[in-house]
Amino acid sequence: MIFFKFLLLFPLLTLAFSHEALSPHHLPRPLIIDYPDHHAEPNFKELHEEVKLRCTSWRFAVEANNVNPWKTIPEECVEYVKDYVTGRGYSVDLERVSNEAGVYAKNVVLGGDGKDLWIFDVDDTLLSNLPYYADHGYGSEVFDQVEFDKWVDKGMSPAIKSSLKLYEEVLGLGFKVFLLTGRSEGKRGVTSENLKNAGFQDWHKLILRAADDHGKSATIYKSEKRSEMEKEGYRILGNSGDQWSDLLGGSMSIRSFKLPNPMYYIP
């Protein structure tokens, strides 16, 4: 039993003796699981169930925006996150978000002046980067912008099917659709082509980070862009994104819809 306690505490020990200067707010977050100090043989099934329970609790806290900021998922949860995002649970959760958004969209009374707006984020909202994260530990590795840009340049991100369905429904209802992404302006061509190849057509505006937007947090950058939309007379009635920074801040939408994403956090 002492061995298993040490095993669960090992991530903290390795961090404690590391020579790298790290902010305590950006550390991987190990799950510390205490077991009764008795002499019984370890129960591997109970251990597995306890880790699964704690990882489920962690994912819930992440989706509720109660865990932030963080740079990597807890190492105990790598297999859990992998099983979730590659299994039926993730698909069902994505479908739930899009279905609820669709119900809302169908019940909105539009103004008829072309100023009723729905905003979509791109990465892991419309296009899935799951193939990239499958090769990078499902969020267990610290994000590498250079490596991610190489993935973006391939233009191979598949559509999230439930988001494509919502996207087409919103367009069909008469909303103007703006795509607001944290990708840089230099990725406009490959992003536009990837979106079209994945089935996304007829958006009204694709907004990417200009040179003077670099260095801003996603929350600030997207809030500023939404403010500009409102100044142009648009009514932001819906907003879909996988990060809270897609949704929170200034000039928020009347309704916002948060897609699940336990693999990374963008402030």
CSV table of C-alpha atoms in Angstrom, one decimal:
chain,number,residue,atom,x,y,z
A,1,MET,CA,0.0,0.0,0.0
A,2,ILE,CA,2.9,2.4,0.7
A,3,PHE,CA,4.1,1.7,-2.8
A,4,PHE,CA,0.8,2.8,-4.3
A,5,LYS,CA,0.7,6.0,-2.2
A,6,PHE,CA,4.2,6.8,-3.4
A,7,LEU,CA,3.1,6.1,-7.0
A,8,LEU,CA,0.2,8.6,-6.7
A,9,LEU,CA,2.4,11.2,-5.1
A,10,PHE,CA,5.3,10.8,-7.5
A,11,PRO,CA,4.2,13.6,-9.9
A,12,LEU,CA,4.4,16.1,-6.9
A,13,LEU,CA,7.8,14.7,-5.9
A,14,THR,CA,9.2,15.2,-9.4
A,15,LEU,CA,8.0,18.7,-9.5
A,16,ALA,CA,9.3,19.5,-6.1
A,17,PHE,CA,12.8,18.6,-7.0
A,18,SER,CA,12.7,20.1,-10.5
A,19,HIS,CA,15.1,23.0,-11.2
A,20,GLU,CA,12.7,24.6,-13.6
A,21,ALA,CA,11.0,27.8,-12.4
A,22,LEU,CA,7.3,27.2,-12.8
A,23,SER,CA,4.3,29.2,-11.7
A,24,PRO,CA,2.2,27.2,-9.3
A,25,HIS,CA,-0.9,28.3,-11.2
A,26,HIS,CA,0.4,26.6,-14.4
A,27,LEU,CA,1.5,23.3,-13.0
A,28,PRO,CA,0.0,20.0,-14.1
A,29,ARG,CA,-2.5,19.1,-11.4
A,30,PRO,CA,-1.9,15.7,-9.9
A,31,LEU,CA,-4.8,14.0,-8.2
A,32,ILE,CA,-3.9,13.1,-4.6
A,33,ILE,CA,-5.8,10.0,-3.6
A,34,ASP,CA,-5.5,8.9,0.0
A,35,TYR,CA,-6.2,5.4,1.0
A,36,PRO,CA,-6.7,3.9,4.5
A,37,ASP,CA,-3.4,2.9,6.0
A,38,HIS,CA,-4.1,-0.8,6.5
A,39,HIS,CA,-2.3,-4.0,5.7
A,40,ALA,CA,-4.7,-5.4,3.2
A,41,GLU,CA,-3.5,-6.2,-0.3
A,42,PRO,CA,-4.1,-3.3,-2.8
A,43,ASN,CA,-7.4,-3.7,-4.7
A,44,PHE,CA,-6.6,-2.7,-8.3
A,45,LYS,CA,-10.2,-2.5,-9.3
A,46,GLU,CA,-10.9,0.0,-6.5
A,47,LEU,CA,-7.8,2.0,-7.4
A,48,HIS,CA,-9.0,2.2,-11.1
A,49,GLU,CA,-12.5,3.2,-10.1
A,50,GLU,CA,-11.1,5.9,-7.7
A,51,VAL,CA,-8.9,7.4,-10.4
A,52,LYS,CA,-11.8,7.3,-12.9
A,53,LEU,CA,-14.1,9.1,-10.3
A,54,ARG,CA,-11.5,11.8,-9.6
A,55,CYS,CA,-10.8,12.4,-13.3
A,56,THR,CA,-14.6,12.6,-14.0
A,57,SER,CA,-14.8,15.2,-11.2
A,58,TRP,CA,-11.8,17.1,-12.6
A,59,ARG,CA,-13.4,17.2,-16.1
A,60,PHE,CA,-16.6,18.5,-14.6
A,61,ALA,CA,-14.7,21.2,-12.8
A,62,VAL,CA,-12.9,22.1,-16.0
A,63,GLU,CA,-16.1,22.4,-18.0
A,64,ALA,CA,-17.7,24.5,-15.3
A,65,ASN,CA,-14.7,26.8,-15.4
A,66,ASN,CA,-13.8,26.1,-11.8
A,67,VAL,CA,-10.2,24.9,-12.7
A,68,ASN,CA,-8.1,27.6,-14.2
A,69,PRO,CA,-5.6,28.4,-15.4
A,70,TRP,CA,-4.0,25.1,-16.4
A,71,LYS,CA,-1.5,24.0,-19.0
A,72,THR,CA,-1.8,20.2,-19.0
A,73,ILE,CA,-4.2,17.6,-17.9
A,74,PRO,CA,-3.4,15.6,-14.7
A,75,GLU,CA,-1.1,12.7,-15.8
A,76,GLU,CA,-3.4,10.3,-13.9
A,77,CYS,CA,-6.1,11.3,-16.3
A,78,VAL,CA,-4.4,10.7,-19.7
A,79,GLU,CA,-6.2,7.4,-20.3
A,80,TYR,CA,-9.5,8.8,-19.0
A,81,VAL,CA,-9.4,11.8,-21.3
A,82,LYS,CA,-8.3,9.6,-24.2
A,83,ASP,CA,-11.2,7.2,-23.6
A,84,TYR,CA,-13.6,10.1,-23.3
A,85,VAL,CA,-12.7,12.1,-26.4
A,86,THR,CA,-12.4,8.9,-28.6
A,87,GLY,CA,-15.5,7.3,-27.2
A,88,ARG,CA,-19.2,7.9,-27.4
A,89,GLY,CA,-19.4,10.2,-24.4
A,90,TYR,CA,-17.7,13.1,-26.2
A,91,SER,CA,-19.9,12.7,-29.2
A,92,VAL,CA,-23.0,12.6,-27.1
A,93,ASP,CA,-22.0,15.7,-25.2
A,94,LEU,CA,-21.2,17.6,-28.5
A,95,GLU,CA,-24.6,16.6,-29.9
A,96,ARG,CA,-26.3,17.8,-26.7
A,97,VAL,CA,-24.8,21.3,-26.9
A,98,SER,CA,-25.6,21.6,-30.6
A,99,ASN,CA,-29.2,20.3,-30.1
A,100,GLU,CA,-29.9,22.8,-27.3
A,101,ALA,CA,-28.4,25.6,-29.4
A,102,GLY,CA,-30.6,24.6,-32.3
A,103,VAL,CA,-33.7,24.6,-30.1
A,104,TYR,CA,-32.9,28.1,-29.0
A,105,ALA,CA,-32.1,29.4,-32.5
A,106,LYS,CA,-35.4,28.1,-33.8
A,107,ASN,CA,-37.3,30.1,-31.1
A,108,VAL,CA,-35.5,33.4,-31.6
A,109,VAL,CA,-37.5,36.1,-33.4
A,110,LEU,CA,-35.2,37.7,-35.9
A,111,GLY,CA,-35.3,41.4,-36.7
A,112,GLY,CA,-35.3,40.9,-40.5
A,113,ASP,CA,-32.7,43.6,-41.0
A,114,GLY,CA,-29.7,41.3,-41.5
A,115,LYS,CA,-28.2,42.3,-38.1
A,116,ASP,CA,-29.0,39.1,-36.1
A,117,LEU,CA,-25.7,37.4,-35.5
A,118,TRP,CA,-24.4,34.0,-34.5
A,119,ILE,CA,-20.7,33.6,-33.7
A,120,PHE,CA,-18.7,30.4,-34.0
A,121,ASP,CA,-15.2,29.7,-32.9
A,122,VAL,CA,-13.3,27.5,-35.3
A,123,ASP,CA,-10.8,25.2,-33.5
A,124,ASP,CA,-12.6,22.3,-31.7
A,125,THR,CA,-15.9,24.1,-32.2
A,126,LEU,CA,-16.3,23.7,-36.0
A,127,LEU,CA,-13.1,21.9,-36.9
A,128,SER,CA,-11.8,19.0,-34.7
A,129,ASN,CA,-8.1,19.0,-33.8
A,130,LEU,CA,-8.4,15.6,-32.1
A,131,PRO,CA,-6.0,13.9,-34.6
A,132,TYR,CA,-3.3,16.4,-33.5
A,133,TYR,CA,-4.0,15.9,-29.8
A,134,ALA,CA,-4.0,12.1,-30.3
A,135,ASP,CA,-0.3,12.5,-31.3
A,136,HIS,CA,0.4,14.8,-28.4
A,137,GLY,CA,-0.9,13.0,-25.4
A,138,TYR,CA,-4.5,14.2,-25.4
A,139,GLY,CA,-3.5,17.4,-23.5
A,140,SER,CA,-0.8,15.9,-21.3
A,141,GLU,CA,1.9,17.9,-23.2
A,142,VAL,CA,2.4,21.6,-22.8
A,143,PHE,CA,1.0,23.3,-25.9
A,144,ASP,CA,3.6,23.9,-28.7
A,145,GLN,CA,2.5,26.7,-31.1
A,146,VAL,CA,5.1,25.7,-33.7
A,147,GLU,CA,3.9,22.1,-33.8
A,148,PHE,CA,0.3,23.1,-33.9
A,149,ASP,CA,0.8,25.5,-36.8
A,150,LYS,CA,2.3,22.6,-38.7
A,151,TRP,CA,-0.9,20.7,-38.2
A,152,VAL,CA,-3.0,23.8,-39.2
A,153,ASP,CA,-1.0,24.1,-42.4
A,154,LYS,CA,-2.0,20.6,-43.4
A,155,GLY,CA,-5.7,21.8,-43.6
A,156,MET,CA,-6.8,18.3,-42.5
A,157,SER,CA,-9.0,19.1,-39.5
A,158,PRO,CA,-12.3,17.2,-39.9
A,159,ALA,CA,-15.7,18.8,-39.2
A,160,ILE,CA,-17.4,18.2,-35.8
A,161,LYS,CA,-20.6,16.8,-37.3
A,162,SER,CA,-23.0,18.1,-34.7
A,163,SER,CA,-21.5,21.6,-35.1
A,164,LEU,CA,-21.9,21.4,-38.9
A,165,LYS,CA,-25.5,20.5,-38.4
A,166,LEU,CA,-26.1,23.5,-36.1
A,167,TYR,CA,-24.1,25.8,-38.5
A,168,GLU,CA,-26.4,24.9,-41.4
A,169,GLU,CA,-29.5,25.3,-39.3
A,170,VAL,CA,-28.5,28.7,-38.1
A,171,LEU,CA,-27.7,29.9,-41.7
A,172,GLY,CA,-31.0,28.5,-42.9
A,173,LEU,CA,-32.9,30.4,-40.2
A,174,GLY,CA,-31.5,33.7,-41.5
A,175,PHE,CA,-28.8,34.5,-39.0
A,176,LYS,CA,-25.6,36.2,-40.1
A,177,VAL,CA,-22.7,33.9,-39.3
A,178,PHE,CA,-19.3,35.3,-38.2
A,179,LEU,CA,-16.4,33.0,-37.5
A,180,LEU,CA,-14.1,34.4,-34.8
A,181,THR,CA,-10.9,32.5,-34.4
A,182,GLY,CA,-7.6,32.9,-32.4
A,183,ARG,CA,-5.7,31.8,-35.5
A,184,SER,CA,-3.4,34.5,-37.0
A,185,GLU,CA,-4.2,36.3,-40.2
A,186,GLY,CA,-1.5,34.4,-42.0
A,187,LYS,CA,-3.6,31.3,-41.6
A,188,ARG,CA,-6.6,32.7,-43.5
A,189,GLY,CA,-6.1,30.8,-46.7
A,190,VAL,CA,-5.6,27.4,-45.2
A,191,THR,CA,-8.3,28.0,-42.6
A,192,SER,CA,-10.9,29.0,-45.2
A,193,GLU,CA,-10.0,26.1,-47.4
A,194,ASN,CA,-10.1,23.6,-44.6
A,195,LEU,CA,-13.5,24.9,-43.5
A,196,LYS,CA,-14.9,24.6,-47.0
A,197,ASN,CA,-13.5,21.1,-47.5
A,198,ALA,CA,-15.1,20.1,-44.2
A,199,GLY,CA,-18.5,21.3,-45.4
A,200,PHE,CA,-18.8,24.8,-43.9
A,201,GLN,CA,-20.0,27.2,-46.6
A,202,ASP,CA,-21.4,30.7,-46.9
A,203,TRP,CA,-20.2,32.3,-43.7
A,204,HIS,CA,-20.5,36.1,-43.8
A,205,LYS,CA,-17.2,37.0,-42.1
A,206,LEU,CA,-14.0,35.1,-41.0
A,207,ILE,CA,-12.1,37.1,-38.4
A,208,LEU,CA,-8.5,36.2,-37.5
A,209,ARG,CA,-5.9,37.8,-35.2
A,210,ALA,CA,-4.3,40.8,-36.9
A,211,ALA,CA,-0.7,41.9,-36.0
A,212,ASP,CA,-1.9,44.2,-33.3
A,213,ASP,CA,-4.0,41.5,-31.7
A,214,HIS,CA,-1.0,39.3,-30.9
A,215,GLY,CA,-0.2,39.3,-27.2
A,216,LYS,CA,-3.8,39.8,-26.1
A,217,SER,CA,-5.5,37.1,-24.2
A,218,ALA,CA,-8.3,35.3,-26.1
A,219,THR,CA,-10.9,36.8,-23.8
A,220,ILE,CA,-9.7,40.4,-24.5
A,221,TYR,CA,-9.2,39.8,-28.2
A,222,LYS,CA,-12.7,38.2,-28.7
A,223,SER,CA,-14.4,40.8,-26.5
A,224,GLU,CA,-13.0,43.6,-28.6
A,225,LYS,CA,-14.1,42.0,-31.8
A,226,ARG,CA,-17.6,41.4,-30.4
A,227,SER,CA,-17.7,45.1,-29.3
A,228,GLU,CA,-16.9,46.1,-32.9
A,229,MET,CA,-19.7,44.0,-34.2
A,230,GLU,CA,-22.1,45.7,-31.8
A,231,LYS,CA,-20.9,49.1,-32.9
A,232,GLU,CA,-21.7,48.1,-36.5
A,233,GLY,CA,-25.3,47.4,-35.4
A,234,TYR,CA,-25.2,43.7,-35.0
A,235,ARG,CA,-27.2,41.9,-32.3
A,236,ILE,CA,-25.2,38.9,-31.0
A,237,LEU,CA,-27.9,36.4,-30.3
A,238,GLY,CA,-25.8,33.2,-30.2
A,239,ASN,CA,-22.2,32.2,-29.6
A,240,SER,CA,-20.7,28.8,-29.8
A,241,GLY,CA,-17.2,27.9,-28.5
A,242,ASP,CA,-15.2,25.2,-26.8
A,243,GLN,CA,-13.3,27.7,-24.5
A,244,TRP,CA,-14.8,30.0,-21.9
A,245,SER,CA,-12.6,32.7,-23.4
A,246,ASP,CA,-14.7,32.3,-26.6
A,247,LEU,CA,-17.8,33.3,-24.6
A,248,LEU,CA,-17.0,35.5,-21.6
A,249,GLY,CA,-15.8,39.1,-21.3
A,250,GLY,CA,-17.4,42.1,-22.9
A,251,SER,CA,-20.2,42.3,-25.4
A,252,MET,CA,-21.4,38.8,-24.6
A,253,SER,CA,-24.1,37.0,-26.6
A,254,ILE,CA,-27.7,36.7,-25.4
A,255,ARG,CA,-27.1,33.0,-25.3
A,256,SER,CA,-23.7,31.2,-25.3
A,257,PHE,CA,-23.1,27.5,-25.8
A,258,LYS,CA,-20.0,25.8,-24.4
A,259,LEU,CA,-18.7,22.7,-26.2
A,260,PRO,CA,-16.8,20.2,-24.1
A,261,ASN,CA,-13.0,20.3,-24.2
A,262,PRO,CA,-10.9,18.6,-21.5
A,263,MET,CA,-7.7,18.7,-23.5
A,264,TYR,CA,-6.6,22.3,-23.1
A,265,TYR,CA,-7.4,25.7,-21.7
A,266,ILE,CA,-7.0,29.1,-23.4
A,267,PRO,CA,-7.3,32.2,-21.1
